[in-house]
mmCIF file of C-alpha atoms in Angstrom:
data_model
loop_
_atom_site.group_PDB
_atom_site.id
_atom_site.type_symbol
_atom_site.label_atom_id
_atom_site.label_comp_id
_atom_site.label_asym_id
_atom_site.label_seq_id
_atom_site.Cartn_x
_atom_site.Cartn_y
_atom_site.Cartn_z
ATOM 1 C CA MET A 1 7.560 50.589 27.601
ATOM 2 C CA HIS A 2 9.066 50.930 24.137
ATOM 3 C CA ARG A 3 6.897 49.163 21.575
ATOM 4 C CA LYS A 4 9.746 47.259 19.957
ATOM 5 C CA LYS A 5 10.933 46.068 23.357
ATOM 6 C CA LEU A 6 7.440 44.839 24.123
ATOM 7 C CA ILE A 7 7.322 42.959 20.816
ATOM 8 C CA THR A 8 10.714 41.404 21.570
ATOM 9 C CA LYS A 9 9.619 40.355 25.047
ATOM 10 C CA LEU A 10 6.556 38.680 23.522
ATOM 11 C CA ALA A 11 8.486 37.067 20.688
ATOM 12 C CA ILE A 12 11.272 35.424 22.714
ATOM 13 C CA PRO A 13 9.073 33.156 24.923
ATOM 14 C CA THR A 14 6.810 32.417 21.973
ATOM 15 C CA LEU A 15 9.819 31.350 19.914
ATOM 16 C CA ILE A 16 11.023 29.126 22.764
ATOM 17 C CA VAL A 17 7.588 27.485 22.979
ATOM 18 C CA ALA A 18 7.571 26.920 19.190
ATOM 19 C CA VAL A 19 11.060 25.383 19.224
ATOM 20 C CA VAL A 20 10.195 23.065 22.136
ATOM 21 C CA SER A 21 6.962 21.981 20.411
ATOM 22 C CA LEU A 22 8.795 21.296 17.153
ATOM 23 C CA PHE A 23 11.474 19.347 19.039
ATOM 24 C CA VAL A 24 8.854 17.132 20.715
ATOM 25 C CA ILE A 25 7.166 16.445 17.366
ATOM 26 C CA LEU A 26 10.463 15.637 15.636
ATOM 27 C CA CYS A 27 11.464 13.283 18.464
ATOM 28 C CA GLN A 28 8.662 10.931 17.417
ATOM 29 C CA PHE A 29 10.475 9.762 14.292
ATOM 30 C CA PRO A 30 13.545 8.108 15.900
ATOM 31 C CA TYR A 31 11.401 6.898 18.797
ATOM 32 C CA ARG A 32 8.786 5.313 16.546
ATOM 33 C CA ASN A 33 11.407 3.749 14.301
ATOM 34 C CA MET A 34 13.027 2.185 17.331
ATOM 35 C CA GLU A 35 9.704 0.937 18.727
ATOM 36 C CA PHE A 36 8.541 -0.480 15.387
ATOM 37 C CA ASN A 37 11.847 -2.313 14.861
ATOM 38 C CA LYS A 38 11.437 -3.846 18.309
ATOM 39 C CA HIS A 39 7.840 -4.762 17.433
ATOM 40 C CA LYS A 40 8.892 -6.417 14.158
ATOM 41 C CA ALA A 41 11.540 -8.447 15.958
ATOM 42 C CA SER A 42 8.982 -9.484 18.561
ATOM 43 C CA PHE A 43 6.476 -10.453 15.845
ATOM 44 C CA LYS A 44 9.114 -12.445 13.961
ATOM 45 C CA ASN A 45 9.950 -14.483 17.049
ATOM 46 C CA TYR A 46 6.277 -14.942 17.909
ATOM 47 C CA TYR A 47 5.286 -15.995 14.400
ATOM 48 C CA GLN A 48 8.151 -18.477 14.150
ATOM 49 C CA GLU A 49 6.978 -20.128 17.355
ATOM 50 C CA PHE A 50 3.349 -19.899 16.220
ATOM 51 C CA THR A 51 4.151 -21.550 12.887
ATOM 52 C CA ALA A 52 6.338 -24.247 14.396
ATOM 53 C CA SER A 53 3.794 -25.240 17.063
ATOM 54 C CA ASN A 54 0.897 -25.410 14.600
ATOM 55 C CA LYS A 55 2.874 -27.389 12.042
ATOM 56 C CA LYS A 56 3.866 -29.836 14.766
ATOM 57 C CA TYR A 57 0.223 -30.067 15.894
ATOM 58 C CA LEU A 58 -0.895 -30.765 12.333
ATOM 59 C CA GLU A 59 1.816 -33.346 11.671
ATOM 60 C CA ASN A 60 0.932 -35.199 14.881
ATOM 61 C CA ALA A 61 -2.719 -35.190 13.835
ATOM 62 C CA ALA A 62 -1.772 -36.566 10.403
ATOM 63 C CA LYS A 63 0.174 -39.444 12.009
ATOM 64 C CA ASN A 64 -3.047 -40.682 13.635
ATOM 65 C CA ILE A 65 -4.725 -41.069 10.232
ATOM 66 C CA ARG A 66 -3.827 -44.245 8.333
ATOM 67 C CA THR A 67 -6.932 -45.160 6.367
ATOM 68 C CA ILE A 68 -9.878 -43.673 4.529
ATOM 69 C CA PRO A 69 -12.519 -43.448 5.821
ATOM 70 C CA VAL A 70 -10.929 -42.055 8.948
ATOM 71 C CA GLY A 71 -11.734 -43.934 12.128
ATOM 72 C CA THR A 72 -14.437 -42.543 14.381
ATOM 73 C CA ILE A 73 -12.137 -42.571 17.412
ATOM 74 C CA VAL A 74 -9.551 -40.419 15.608
ATOM 75 C CA VAL A 75 -12.159 -37.850 14.554
ATOM 76 C CA ASN A 76 -13.747 -37.775 18.009
ATOM 77 C CA ASN A 77 -10.352 -37.192 19.628
ATOM 78 C CA MET A 78 -9.758 -34.244 17.284
ATOM 79 C CA GLN A 79 -13.242 -32.956 18.059
ATOM 80 C CA SER A 80 -12.525 -33.146 21.798
ATOM 81 C CA ALA A 81 -9.248 -31.268 21.353
ATOM 82 C CA TYR A 82 -11.118 -28.617 19.346
ATOM 83 C CA LEU A 83 -13.743 -28.134 22.064
ATOM 84 C CA LEU A 84 -11.013 -27.888 24.686
ATOM 85 C CA ASP A 85 -9.123 -25.223 22.700
ATOM 86 C CA HIS A 86 -12.254 -23.186 21.998
ATOM 87 C CA GLN A 87 -13.074 -23.003 25.692
ATOM 88 C CA LYS A 88 -9.922 -20.931 26.177
ATOM 89 C CA TYR A 89 -10.802 -17.321 25.446
ATOM 90 C CA ASP A 90 -7.142 -16.407 24.884
ATOM 91 C CA ALA A 91 -6.283 -19.299 22.538
ATOM 92 C CA PRO A 92 -6.246 -19.187 18.714
ATOM 93 C CA LYS A 93 -9.212 -20.904 17.026
ATOM 94 C CA LYS A 94 -8.326 -23.948 14.899
ATOM 95 C CA TYR A 95 -10.340 -25.467 12.050
ATOM 96 C CA LEU A 96 -9.051 -28.802 10.756
ATOM 97 C CA TRP A 97 -10.172 -30.805 7.736
ATOM 98 C CA MET A 98 -8.927 -33.455 5.340
ATOM 99 C CA SER A 99 -9.243 -33.758 1.559
ATOM 100 C CA GLY A 100 -8.623 -36.848 -0.525
ATOM 101 C CA LEU A 101 -6.329 -37.117 -3.517
ATOM 102 C CA ASN A 102 -9.202 -35.992 -5.783
ATOM 103 C CA ASP A 103 -10.026 -33.029 -3.515
ATOM 104 C CA GLU A 104 -13.054 -34.785 -2.077
ATOM 105 C CA PHE A 105 -13.938 -33.799 1.480
ATOM 106 C CA ILE A 106 -13.130 -36.530 4.026
ATOM 107 C CA PHE A 107 -13.924 -34.985 7.430
ATOM 108 C CA GLY A 108 -13.766 -31.703 9.287
ATOM 109 C CA VAL A 109 -13.470 -30.520 12.877
ATOM 110 C CA PRO A 110 -15.620 -28.963 14.292
ATOM 111 C CA LYS A 111 -18.219 -31.235 12.701
ATOM 112 C CA ASP A 112 -21.249 -28.948 12.811
ATOM 113 C CA ILE A 113 -19.474 -25.961 11.249
ATOM 114 C CA PHE A 114 -18.013 -28.012 8.403
ATOM 115 C CA ALA A 115 -21.358 -29.715 7.883
ATOM 116 C CA SER A 116 -23.016 -26.316 7.436
ATOM 117 C CA MET A 117 -20.303 -25.043 5.088
ATOM 118 C CA ASN A 118 -20.361 -28.198 2.953
ATOM 119 C CA GLU A 119 -24.146 -28.079 2.734
ATOM 120 C CA ALA A 120 -23.949 -24.511 1.425
ATOM 121 C CA TYR A 121 -21.229 -25.442 -1.059
ATOM 122 C CA ASP A 122 -23.260 -28.376 -2.400
ATOM 123 C CA LYS A 123 -26.395 -26.246 -2.655
ATOM 124 C CA TYR A 124 -24.748 -23.393 -4.574
ATOM 125 C CA GLN A 125 -22.074 -25.422 -6.323
ATOM 126 C CA ASP A 126 -23.209 -24.485 -9.840
ATOM 127 C CA VAL A 127 -23.137 -20.746 -9.054
ATOM 128 C CA ILE A 128 -19.747 -21.043 -7.349
ATOM 129 C CA LYS A 129 -18.288 -22.855 -10.361
ATOM 130 C CA THR A 130 -19.778 -20.274 -12.732
ATOM 131 C CA ASP A 131 -18.273 -17.428 -10.713
ATOM 132 C CA ASP A 132 -14.918 -19.238 -10.898
ATOM 133 C CA TYR A 133 -13.769 -17.428 -7.804
ATOM 134 C CA TYR A 134 -13.530 -20.387 -5.442
ATOM 135 C CA LYS A 135 -11.668 -23.001 -7.492
ATOM 136 C CA ASN A 136 -13.010 -25.962 -5.529
ATOM 137 C CA ARG A 137 -14.465 -27.020 -2.212
ATOM 138 C CA ASN A 138 -11.088 -26.812 -0.525
ATOM 139 C CA GLY A 139 -10.582 -23.212 -1.675
ATOM 140 C CA PHE A 140 -14.088 -22.354 -0.474
ATOM 141 C CA LEU A 141 -13.358 -23.768 2.966
ATOM 142 C CA SER A 142 -9.890 -22.208 3.180
ATOM 143 C CA LYS A 143 -11.242 -18.710 2.628
ATOM 144 C CA LEU A 144 -14.454 -18.849 4.623
ATOM 145 C CA ILE A 145 -14.291 -21.450 7.401
ATOM 146 C CA ASN A 146 -13.302 -18.974 10.129
ATOM 147 C CA LYS A 147 -15.946 -16.487 8.871
ATOM 148 C CA TYR A 148 -18.838 -18.918 9.103
ATOM 149 C CA LYS A 149 -20.834 -16.834 11.609
ATOM 150 C CA ASN A 150 -21.136 -13.838 9.263
ATOM 151 C CA ILE A 151 -21.730 -15.438 5.890
ATOM 152 C CA ASP A 152 -24.892 -14.485 4.019
ATOM 153 C CA PHE A 153 -25.362 -17.379 1.589
ATOM 154 C CA SER A 154 -28.379 -15.695 -0.007
ATOM 155 C CA GLN A 155 -25.916 -13.908 -2.304
ATOM 156 C CA PHE A 156 -25.326 -17.213 -4.086
ATOM 157 C CA SER A 157 -29.013 -17.436 -5.018
ATOM 158 C CA ARG A 158 -29.011 -14.104 -6.862
ATOM 159 C CA ASN A 159 -28.363 -13.795 -10.566
ATOM 160 C CA GLU A 160 -26.391 -10.553 -10.517
ATOM 161 C CA ARG A 161 -22.644 -10.663 -10.117
ATOM 162 C CA VAL A 162 -21.795 -8.448 -7.167
ATOM 163 C CA ASP A 163 -18.704 -6.324 -7.081
ATOM 164 C CA ARG A 164 -15.815 -8.311 -5.683
ATOM 165 C CA TYR A 165 -14.358 -5.194 -4.086
ATOM 166 C CA TYR A 166 -15.163 -5.018 -0.470
ATOM 167 C CA TYR A 167 -18.359 -4.229 1.271
ATOM 168 C CA GLU A 168 -19.622 -5.735 4.472
ATOM 169 C CA GLY A 169 -20.973 -9.239 3.948
ATOM 170 C CA ASN A 170 -19.628 -9.695 0.401
ATOM 171 C CA TRP A 171 -18.923 -13.404 0.889
ATOM 172 C CA ARG A 172 -19.657 -14.469 -2.649
ATOM 173 C CA PHE A 173 -16.397 -12.907 -3.781
ATOM 174 C CA PHE A 174 -14.733 -12.669 -0.393
ATOM 175 C CA VAL A 175 -11.163 -11.387 -0.289
ATOM 176 C CA GLU A 176 -9.126 -10.886 2.853
ATOM 177 C CA GLU A 177 -9.203 -7.137 3.388
ATOM 178 C CA ASP A 178 -5.960 -5.199 3.312
ATOM 179 C CA ASN A 179 -6.348 -4.065 6.893
ATOM 180 C CA TRP A 180 -4.144 -1.042 7.571
ATOM 181 C CA THR A 181 -3.989 -1.976 11.252
ATOM 182 C CA LEU A 182 -2.189 -5.286 10.610
ATOM 183 C CA MET A 183 1.108 -6.273 9.012
ATOM 184 C CA GLN A 184 -0.562 -9.459 7.756
ATOM 185 C CA PRO A 185 -3.881 -11.291 8.337
ATOM 186 C CA THR A 186 -4.230 -13.012 11.686
ATOM 187 C CA SER A 187 -5.505 -16.225 10.059
ATOM 188 C CA THR A 188 -3.033 -18.709 8.555
ATOM 189 C CA THR A 189 -3.683 -21.989 6.729
ATOM 190 C CA PHE A 190 -1.290 -24.905 7.214
ATOM 191 C CA SER A 191 -1.244 -28.223 5.345
ATOM 192 C CA THR A 192 0.577 -31.512 5.476
ATOM 193 C CA PRO A 193 0.320 -34.765 3.488
ATOM 194 C CA VAL A 194 -1.336 -37.822 5.035
ATOM 195 C CA TYR A 195 0.209 -41.260 4.440
ATOM 196 C CA GLY A 196 -1.458 -44.652 4.712
ATOM 197 C CA VAL A 197 -0.281 -47.801 6.440
ATOM 198 C CA LYS A 198 1.892 -48.724 3.452
ATOM 199 C CA GLY A 199 3.492 -45.284 3.259
ATOM 200 C CA GLU A 200 1.418 -44.195 0.286
ATOM 201 C CA MET A 201 -0.114 -40.715 0.226
ATOM 202 C CA ILE A 202 -3.861 -40.887 0.818
ATOM 203 C CA GLY A 203 -4.792 -37.228 1.188
ATOM 204 C CA GLN A 204 -3.992 -33.783 2.530
ATOM 205 C CA LEU A 205 -4.697 -32.477 6.014
ATOM 206 C CA PHE A 206 -5.452 -28.745 6.377
ATOM 207 C CA MET A 207 -5.747 -26.511 9.387
ATOM 208 C CA LYS A 208 -6.719 -22.859 9.424
ATOM 209 C CA VAL A 209 -5.728 -21.023 12.602
ATOM 210 C CA ASP A 210 -7.484 -17.770 13.465
ATOM 211 C CA ASP A 211 -5.116 -15.890 15.781
ATOM 212 C CA ALA A 212 -7.273 -12.776 16.256
ATOM 213 C CA VAL A 213 -6.895 -13.043 20.045
ATOM 214 C CA ASN A 214 -3.207 -12.189 19.603
ATOM 215 C CA ALA A 215 -3.762 -9.399 17.089
ATOM 216 C CA LYS A 216 -1.384 -7.105 19.001
ATOM 217 C CA TYR A 217 1.562 -9.052 17.573
ATOM 218 C CA TYR A 218 0.312 -8.368 14.022
ATOM 219 C CA TYR A 219 -0.196 -4.630 14.459
ATOM 220 C CA SER A 220 1.096 -2.482 11.642
ATOM 221 C CA ARG A 221 3.186 0.651 12.067
ATOM 222 C CA ASP A 222 0.098 2.845 11.669
ATOM 223 C CA ARG A 223 -1.790 0.978 14.379
ATOM 224 C CA LEU A 224 1.137 1.197 16.795
ATOM 225 C CA GLU A 225 1.484 4.922 16.135
ATOM 226 C CA ASN A 226 -2.220 5.370 16.842
ATOM 227 C CA ASP A 227 -1.774 3.896 20.305
ATOM 228 C CA ASP A 228 1.542 5.368 21.448
ATOM 229 C CA LEU A 229 2.231 8.440 23.587
ATOM 230 C CA PHE A 230 3.113 10.612 20.596
ATOM 231 C CA SER A 231 -0.355 10.166 19.119
ATOM 232 C CA VAL A 232 -1.527 12.423 21.965
ATOM 233 C CA LEU A 233 1.568 14.621 22.194
ATOM 234 C CA ASN A 234 1.511 15.377 18.459
ATOM 235 C CA VAL A 235 -1.998 16.775 18.731
ATOM 236 C CA ILE A 236 -1.215 18.870 21.812
ATOM 237 C CA PHE A 237 2.148 20.215 20.655
ATOM 238 C CA GLY A 238 0.934 20.530 17.071
ATOM 239 C CA ILE A 239 -1.796 22.916 18.235
ATOM 240 C CA ILE A 240 0.687 24.813 20.421
ATOM 241 C CA LEU A 241 3.157 25.038 17.526
ATOM 242 C CA GLY A 242 0.429 26.295 15.215
ATOM 243 C CA PHE A 243 -0.640 29.062 17.595
ATOM 244 C CA ALA A 244 2.974 30.031 18.372
ATOM 245 C CA THR A 245 3.860 30.154 14.670
ATOM 246 C CA ALA A 246 0.804 32.265 13.853
ATOM 247 C CA PHE A 247 1.618 34.630 16.723
ATOM 248 C CA LEU A 248 5.212 35.028 15.561
ATOM 249 C CA TRP A 249 4.000 35.476 11.993
ATOM 250 C CA PHE A 250 1.981 38.516 13.017
ATOM 251 C CA LEU A 251 4.584 39.854 15.447
ATOM 252 C CA LEU A 252 7.124 40.089 12.624
ATOM 253 C CA PRO A 253 5.210 42.636 10.478
ATOM 254 C CA THR A 254 4.254 44.477 13.682
ATOM 255 C CA TRP A 255 7.933 44.940 14.533
ATOM 256 C CA VAL A 256 8.726 45.993 10.956
ATOM 257 C CA TYR A 257 5.877 48.519 10.935
ATOM 258 C CA THR A 258 6.991 50.004 14.291
ATOM 259 C CA ASP A 259 10.625 50.193 13.241
ATOM 260 C CA ALA A 260 9.745 51.778 9.882
ATOM 261 C CA GLN A 261 7.690 54.429 11.647
ATOM 262 C CA GLU A 262 10.552 55.206 14.022
ATOM 263 C CA ARG A 263 12.912 55.647 11.077
ATOM 264 C CA ASP A 264 10.465 57.936 9.233
ATOM 265 C CA MET A 265 10.175 55.570 6.234
ATOM 266 C CA ARG A 266 7.514 56.047 3.632
ATOM 267 C CA ASN A 267 4.687 53.499 3.543
ATOM 268 C CA PRO A 268 5.582 51.462 6.646
ATOM 269 C CA GLY A 269 2.424 49.435 6.040
ATOM 270 C CA VAL A 270 3.833 48.215 2.711
ATOM 271 C CA TRP A 271 6.970 46.927 4.428
ATOM 272 C CA ALA A 272 4.862 45.280 7.115
ATOM 273 C CA PHE A 273 2.701 43.561 4.466
ATOM 274 C CA LEU A 274 5.807 42.437 2.559
ATOM 275 C CA SER A 275 7.248 40.834 5.688
ATOM 276 C CA LEU A 276 3.857 39.253 6.442
ATOM 277 C CA ILE A 277 3.580 37.456 3.103
ATOM 278 C CA SER A 278 7.267 36.645 2.594
ATOM 279 C CA LEU A 279 8.351 36.270 6.235
ATOM 280 C CA PHE A 280 12.129 36.340 6.638
ATOM 281 C CA PHE A 281 12.773 37.203 2.987
ATOM 282 C CA GLY A 282 10.824 40.434 3.390
ATOM 283 C CA LEU A 283 12.489 41.078 6.741
ATOM 284 C CA THR A 284 15.939 40.630 5.184
ATOM 285 C CA ILE A 285 15.161 43.116 2.410
ATOM 286 C CA TYR A 286 13.804 45.581 4.965
ATOM 287 C CA LEU A 287 16.874 45.347 7.221
ATOM 288 C CA ILE A 288 19.172 45.965 4.248
ATOM 289 C CA THR A 289 17.281 48.953 2.875
ATOM 290 C CA ARG A 290 16.052 50.724 6.036
ATOM 291 C CA PRO A 291 17.679 54.027 7.102
ATOM 292 C CA THR A 292 20.282 53.790 9.834
ATOM 293 C CA SER A 293 18.950 56.747 11.864
ATOM 294 C CA TYR A 294 15.703 57.108 13.802
ATOM 295 C CA ARG A 295 13.137 59.760 13.013
ATOM 296 C CA SER A 296 11.878 60.327 16.496
ATOM 297 C CA LEU A 297 14.019 61.356 19.431
ATOM 298 C CA HIS A 298 15.261 58.082 20.841
ATOM 299 C CA CYS A 299 18.485 57.183 22.526
ATOM 300 C CA PRO A 300 20.797 55.434 20.026
ATOM 301 C CA THR A 301 22.045 53.160 22.817
ATOM 302 C CA CYS A 302 18.896 51.960 24.605
ATOM 303 C CA HIS A 303 16.284 53.326 22.153
ATOM 304 C CA GLY A 304 14.366 54.896 25.002
ATOM 305 C CA GLU A 305 12.286 57.983 24.257
ATOM 306 C CA LEU A 306 14.159 61.187 25.091
ATOM 307 C CA ASN A 307 11.025 63.200 25.956
ATOM 308 C CA GLY A 308 12.508 66.440 24.528
ATOM 309 C CA THR A 309 15.964 66.311 26.095
ATOM 310 C CA ARG A 310 19.053 66.596 23.875
ATOM 311 C CA ALA A 311 21.892 66.438 26.362
ATOM 312 C CA TYR A 312 21.740 63.090 28.146
ATOM 313 C CA CYS A 313 19.472 60.046 27.848
ATOM 314 C CA PRO A 314 17.153 59.942 30.882
ATOM 315 C CA HIS A 315 17.143 56.106 30.684
ATOM 316 C CA CYS A 316 20.801 55.145 30.374
ATOM 317 C CA GLY A 317 22.680 58.461 30.767
ATOM 318 C CA THR A 318 24.324 58.409 27.336
ATOM 319 C CA ASP A 319 25.900 61.758 26.237
ATOM 320 C CA LEU A 320 23.776 62.936 23.287
ATOM 321 C CA SER A 321 25.679 66.076 22.336
ATOM 322 C CA ASN A 322 27.158 64.354 19.275
ATOM 323 C CA ASN A 323 23.775 63.037 18.172
ATOM 324 C CA PHE A 324 21.828 66.288 17.709
ATOM 325 C CA CYS A 325 22.641 69.617 16.065
ATOM 326 C CA GLN A 326 23.254 72.196 18.800
ATOM 327 C CA GLN A 327 21.424 74.828 16.747
ATOM 328 C CA CYS A 328 18.299 73.124 15.352
ATOM 329 C CA GLN A 329 18.351 69.827 17.288
ATOM 330 C CA TYR A 330 18.229 67.783 14.064
ATOM 331 C CA PRO A 331 19.532 64.203 14.547
ATOM 332 C CA VAL A 332 23.062 63.980 13.185
ATOM 333 C CA LYS A 333 25.748 61.325 13.045
ATOM 334 C CA PRO A 334 28.914 61.714 15.133
ATOM 335 C CA ASP A 335 31.161 61.920 12.054
ATOM 336 C CA TRP A 336 29.131 64.679 10.337
ATOM 337 C CA GLN A 337 30.782 68.108 10.373
ATOM 338 C CA PHE A 338 27.719 70.066 9.243
ATOM 339 C CA CYS A 339 24.025 69.722 10.002
ATOM 340 C CA PRO A 340 22.102 68.757 6.830
ATOM 341 C CA ASN A 341 19.096 70.715 8.117
ATOM 342 C CA CYS A 342 20.531 74.169 9.034
ATOM 343 C CA ARG A 343 24.127 73.853 7.788
ATOM 344 C CA ALA A 344 25.442 74.722 11.203
ATOM 345 C CA GLU A 345 28.743 73.312 12.298
ATOM 346 C CA THR A 346 28.400 70.245 14.465
ATOM 347 C CA LYS A 347 30.306 69.607 17.677
ATOM 348 C CA THR A 348 32.669 67.395 15.726
ATOM 349 C CA ARG A 349 33.455 70.287 13.371
ATOM 350 C CA VAL A 350 34.009 72.676 16.279
ATOM 351 C CA LEU A 351 36.348 70.220 17.954
ATOM 352 C CA LEU A 352 38.315 69.733 14.764
ATOM 353 C CA LYS A 353 38.675 73.521 14.296
ATOM 354 C CA GLY A 354 39.745 73.889 17.900
ATOM 355 C CA GLU A 355 42.424 71.248 17.469
ATOM 356 C CA VAL A 356 43.698 72.954 14.299
ATOM 357 C CA ASN A 357 43.847 76.390 15.976
ATOM 358 C CA LYS A 358 45.653 74.955 18.985
ATOM 359 C CA HIS A 359 48.113 73.246 16.697
ATOM 360 C CA LEU A 360 48.826 76.557 14.860
ATOM 361 C CA GLU A 361 49.239 78.461 18.114
ATOM 362 C CA THR A 362 51.664 75.859 19.377
ATOM 363 C CA LYS A 363 53.647 76.068 16.155
ATOM 364 C CA GLU A 364 53.912 79.834 16.360
#
């Protein structure tokens, strides 16, 4: 089989594979845009309902408070509601507390967690005020109440000021991490004023809701893309595209080298290297500058090897009498009248002379 034909037969399916792989990879962009827009719309609807229900819950809780100190029955009812909510594994976790007009702590639900957090705040209050990171008790509770299980309060007993940029357990200067997997933190703090029996404001009721159980609604674009079908397809087709591209890259200089040899060009390796490093730019230059005739004896129609014959192509039957000098068998073009190798008249020249002689004889 002709070498160039073999290269072509290898290149065509490889090119098809590369195009299909590239098409699959490019399809991800409109698909992911569409899916993320749907996700954002879904999150917007969910968060509106989430916000509305929690605000309503907080406002109803505030209506039950009319005096300070808050009645034991009111606090116990809130504590019971808390325990009921926390028994549901798929429900957001709520932490509710009240501050007075002077930011003094009034009560908190759940009692034991707030008792532990307030004890720590009172113990390390001087350090916390010196750090000036948590402005007051309410700010301390707002940031840390849902993290109570992981807090290492021993940091507050050290003299050195630790770096406020994140490392695991850095609660002294805790900042909500900019989690790339979420569009926004899953915990939200709500507040509402509390009014007394005479309609006067007596404090502020706060509730922090940790909605980590519904984190899927908060997923960022990156997190969604990590979990979708294209996260797998991109790897598979990316590898296929890489191998197909590399194969085509090396087939190109191979074809150029073979063609240059067939056309008896000097330094075919140089042309092959040029096409290797510059791809289609080198190929374009080569196609423009290469000779139009082949060096070796090949059929100009099918490019099959002639195996010494000069009359007809053994592959396709093409008449070759106009392609080779009848005296020295040098390859000639059909419109040449003399062979550039032996100066013999070509068949075209003989035919032209014959037509002229016939014309003269007819005239006489």
